[in-house]
Amino acid sequence: MTENKYMTVEEVAEILRRSPRTIRDYIAEGCATERGRIHLEATKVGKSWLIHSEWLELFEHRIRPSRRADLDLE
């Protein structure tokens, strides 16, 4: 997802396989993780929310950090 564009709540819901209501909750209330609540950054235009592709990438990384293999340095 390297495009530099804004997406609607509905588009993000499709990408994350969640309902638009859940995406709006992620914006307003955050997503519960073991490290605390992580909010999806968005900007409000009129009555609609827009999410930049980079903000979505960052949100996905924060809620699902890539699991790196532990290195045995001994």
Short mmCIF file of C-alpha atoms in Angstrom, two decimals, residues 8-31 40 49 51 56 59 64:
data_model
loop_
_atom_site.label_atom_id
_atom_site.label_comp_id
_atom_site.label_asym_id
_atom_site.label_seq_id
_atom_site.Cartn_x
_atom_site.Cartn_y
_atom_site.Cartn_z
CA THR A 8 -13.01 6.67 2.89
CA VAL A 9 -14.07 4.75 5.98
CA GLU A 10 -15.80 2.26 3.68
CA GLU A 11 -12.60 1.64 1.68
CA VAL A 12 -10.57 1.11 4.85
CA ALA A 13 -13.28 -1.21 6.21
CA GLU A 14 -12.93 -3.35 3.09
CA ILE A 15 -9.13 -3.46 3.39
CA LEU A 16 -9.20 -4.39 7.09
CA ARG A 17 -12.25 -6.67 6.67
CA ARG A 18 -14.17 -4.80 9.34
CA SER A 19 -17.42 -2.85 9.32
CA PRO A 20 -17.40 0.91 8.67
CA ARG A 21 -18.73 1.35 12.26
CA THR A 22 -15.63 -0.44 13.59
CA ILE A 23 -13.35 1.83 11.56
CA ARG A 24 -15.11 4.90 12.98
CA ASP A 25 -14.63 3.39 16.46
CA TYR A 26 -10.90 2.94 15.74
CA ILE A 27 -10.77 6.64 14.88
CA ALA A 28 -12.77 7.86 17.89
CA GLU A 29 -11.96 5.32 20.61
CA GLY A 30 -8.95 3.39 19.34
CA CYS A 31 -8.28 -0.32 19.03
CA LEU A 40 -6.46 5.31 13.60
CA TRP A 49 -13.71 10.83 7.71
CA ILE A 51 -7.75 8.20 6.14
CA LEU A 56 -3.47 3.23 7.69
CA PHE A 59 -2.03 1.88 12.29
CA ARG A 64 -0.01 -5.99 14.36
#
